[in-house]
C-alpha positions as CSV (number, residue, x, y, z in Angstrom):
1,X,-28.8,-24.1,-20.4
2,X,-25.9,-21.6,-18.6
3,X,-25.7,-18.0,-19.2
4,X,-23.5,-17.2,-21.5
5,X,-20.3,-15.8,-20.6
6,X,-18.3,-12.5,-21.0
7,X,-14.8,-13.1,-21.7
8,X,-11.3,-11.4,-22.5
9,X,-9.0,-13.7,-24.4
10,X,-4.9,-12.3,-24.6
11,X,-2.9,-13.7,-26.6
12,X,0.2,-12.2,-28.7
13,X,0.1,-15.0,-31.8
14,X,-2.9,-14.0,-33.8
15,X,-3.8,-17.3,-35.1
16,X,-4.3,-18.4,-31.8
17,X,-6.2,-15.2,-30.7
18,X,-8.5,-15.4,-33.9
19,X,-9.0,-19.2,-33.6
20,X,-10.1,-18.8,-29.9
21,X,-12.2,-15.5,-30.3
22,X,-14.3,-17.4,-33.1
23,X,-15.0,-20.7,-31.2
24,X,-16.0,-19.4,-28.5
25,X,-18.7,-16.5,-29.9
26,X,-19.6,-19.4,-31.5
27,X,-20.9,-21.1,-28.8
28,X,-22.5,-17.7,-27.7
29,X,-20.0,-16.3,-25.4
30,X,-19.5,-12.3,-25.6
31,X,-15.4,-12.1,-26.4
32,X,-13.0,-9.7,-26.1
33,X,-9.4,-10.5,-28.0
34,X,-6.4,-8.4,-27.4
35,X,-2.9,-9.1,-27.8
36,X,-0.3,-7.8,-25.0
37,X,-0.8,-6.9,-21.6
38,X,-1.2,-3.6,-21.8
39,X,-4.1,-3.9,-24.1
40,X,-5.6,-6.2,-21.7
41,X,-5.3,-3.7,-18.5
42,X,-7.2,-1.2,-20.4
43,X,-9.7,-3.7,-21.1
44,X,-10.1,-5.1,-17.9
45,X,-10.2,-1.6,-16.2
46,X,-12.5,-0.3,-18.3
47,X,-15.2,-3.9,-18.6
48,X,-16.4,-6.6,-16.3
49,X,-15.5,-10.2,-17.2
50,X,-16.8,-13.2,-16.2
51,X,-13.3,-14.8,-17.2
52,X,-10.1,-14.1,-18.8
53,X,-7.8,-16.4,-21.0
54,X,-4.3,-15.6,-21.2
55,X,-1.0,-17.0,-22.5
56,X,1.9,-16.8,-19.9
57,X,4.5,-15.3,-22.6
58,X,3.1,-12.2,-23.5
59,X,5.0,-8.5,-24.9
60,X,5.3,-6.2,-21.6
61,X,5.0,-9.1,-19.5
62,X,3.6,-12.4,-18.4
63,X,0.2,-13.9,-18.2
64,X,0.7,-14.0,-14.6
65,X,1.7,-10.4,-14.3
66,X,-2.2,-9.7,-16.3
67,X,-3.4,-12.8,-13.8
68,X,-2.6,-10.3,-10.5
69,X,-4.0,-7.3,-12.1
70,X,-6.9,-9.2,-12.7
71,X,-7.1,-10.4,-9.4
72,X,-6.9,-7.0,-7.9
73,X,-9.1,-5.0,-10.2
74,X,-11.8,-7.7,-10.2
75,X,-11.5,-10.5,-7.9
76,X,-15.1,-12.3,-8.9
77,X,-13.1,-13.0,-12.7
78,X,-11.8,-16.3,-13.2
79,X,-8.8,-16.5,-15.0
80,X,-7.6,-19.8,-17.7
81,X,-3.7,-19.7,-18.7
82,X,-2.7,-20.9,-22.0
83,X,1.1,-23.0,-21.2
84,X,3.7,-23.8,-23.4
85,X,5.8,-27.0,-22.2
86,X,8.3,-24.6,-19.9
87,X,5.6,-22.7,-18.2
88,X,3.6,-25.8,-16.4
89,X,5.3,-24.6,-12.7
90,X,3.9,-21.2,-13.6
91,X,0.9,-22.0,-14.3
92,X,0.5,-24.3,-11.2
93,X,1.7,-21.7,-9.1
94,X,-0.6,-18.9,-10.2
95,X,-3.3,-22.1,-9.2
96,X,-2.0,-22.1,-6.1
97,X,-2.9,-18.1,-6.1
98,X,-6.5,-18.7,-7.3
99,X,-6.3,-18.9,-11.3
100,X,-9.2,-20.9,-12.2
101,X,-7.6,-23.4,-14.5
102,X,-4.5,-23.6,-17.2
103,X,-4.5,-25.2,-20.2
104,X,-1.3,-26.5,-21.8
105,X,-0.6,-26.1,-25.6
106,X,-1.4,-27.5,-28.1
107,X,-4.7,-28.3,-27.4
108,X,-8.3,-28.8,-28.7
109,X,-10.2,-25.9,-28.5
110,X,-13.3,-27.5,-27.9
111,X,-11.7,-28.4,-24.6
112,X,-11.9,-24.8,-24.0
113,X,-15.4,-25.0,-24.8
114,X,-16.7,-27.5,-22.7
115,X,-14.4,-25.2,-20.1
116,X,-15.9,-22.5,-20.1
117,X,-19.9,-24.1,-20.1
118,X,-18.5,-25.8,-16.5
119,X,-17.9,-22.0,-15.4
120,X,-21.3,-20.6,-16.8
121,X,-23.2,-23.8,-15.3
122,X,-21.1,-23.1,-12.1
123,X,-21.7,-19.4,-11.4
124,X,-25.5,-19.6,-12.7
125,X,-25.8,-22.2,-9.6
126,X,-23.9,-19.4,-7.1
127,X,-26.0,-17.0,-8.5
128,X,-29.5,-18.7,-7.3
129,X,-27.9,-19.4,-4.4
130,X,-27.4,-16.1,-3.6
131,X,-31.0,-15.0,-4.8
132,X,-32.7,-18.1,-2.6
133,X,-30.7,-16.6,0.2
134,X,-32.0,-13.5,0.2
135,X,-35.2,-14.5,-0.2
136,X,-35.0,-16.6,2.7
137,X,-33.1,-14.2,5.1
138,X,-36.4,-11.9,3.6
139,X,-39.0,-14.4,4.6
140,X,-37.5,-14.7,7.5
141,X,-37.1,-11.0,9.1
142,X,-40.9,-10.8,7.6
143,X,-42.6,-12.7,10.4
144,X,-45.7,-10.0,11.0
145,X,-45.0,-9.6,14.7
146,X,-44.2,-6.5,15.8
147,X,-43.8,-7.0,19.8
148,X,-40.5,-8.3,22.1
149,X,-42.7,-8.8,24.5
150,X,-41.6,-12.5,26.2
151,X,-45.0,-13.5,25.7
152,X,-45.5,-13.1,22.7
153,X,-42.2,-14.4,21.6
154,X,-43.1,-17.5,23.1
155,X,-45.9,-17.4,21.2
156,X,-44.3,-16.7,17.8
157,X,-41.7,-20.1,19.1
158,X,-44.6,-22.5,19.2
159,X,-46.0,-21.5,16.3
160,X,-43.2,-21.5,14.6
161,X,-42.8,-25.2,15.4
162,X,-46.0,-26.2,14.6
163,X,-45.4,-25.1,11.5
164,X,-42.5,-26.8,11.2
């Protein structure tokens, strides 16, 4: 099973925001619900998120305005945008800038769910990348020898491929 993720959801219409908030603590996920952009700056300055959900029409601003803050103030968060039928183009343009994923209303919030289980499956697997990495580049660097001598390079060479 994924780690469960830590999330900021912005959305101005309450019912939405509510709705949202309560689906996805229910499937274990650590949320965050605000409901302009302002509110959502703070947030994001002040906490690390493993994503952000956001509507495009927003008070003091646009879901992509909150989608390059993100981007500069914490690159590593993924960001979902919530569409209405005129904001499609905006929402595949901030895709083109590296928003995660966009979601067009109305939809089924289990959608935004199963969503979000892809992304903790997802960055669980970068994550033990990066650990099997290190451990490798570890193992590696930890060979025991401690001379440059030519000798005994060739040495450590063949025994690496016997080994092998």
């Amino acid at each position: 099973m994924a780690p469960k993720l830590t999330m900021l959801v912005v959305d101005d219409d309450a019912a939405i925001r509510l709705s949202l908030e309560a689906a996805l603590e229910a499937a274990g996920h650590r949320v965050t619900a605000v409901g302009d952009i302002p509110e959502a700056i703070d947030a994001v300055t002040r906490n690390a998120f493993d994503v952000v959900v956001a509507d495009i029409h927003l008070p003091h601003g646009t879901g992509i305005d909150l989608f390059r803050a993100v981007r500069r103030e914490s690159p590593e968060t993924d960001v979902i945008l919530i569409t209405g039928h005129g904001a499609i183009s905006e929402a595949v343009a901030a895709l083109k800038d590296g928003a995660r994923d966009y979601l067009t209303k109305p939809f089924a919030i289990e959608e935004l769910v199963v969503r979000m289980e892809r992304i903790a499956e997802q960055r669980a697997i970068k994550q033990e990348l990066v650990a099997a990495r290190s451990r490798l580049q570890a193992a590696t660097q930890d060979r025991g020898l401690i001379s440059r001598a030519p000798t005994m390079v060739c040495i450590n060479e063949r025994i690496t491929t016997m080994a092998e």
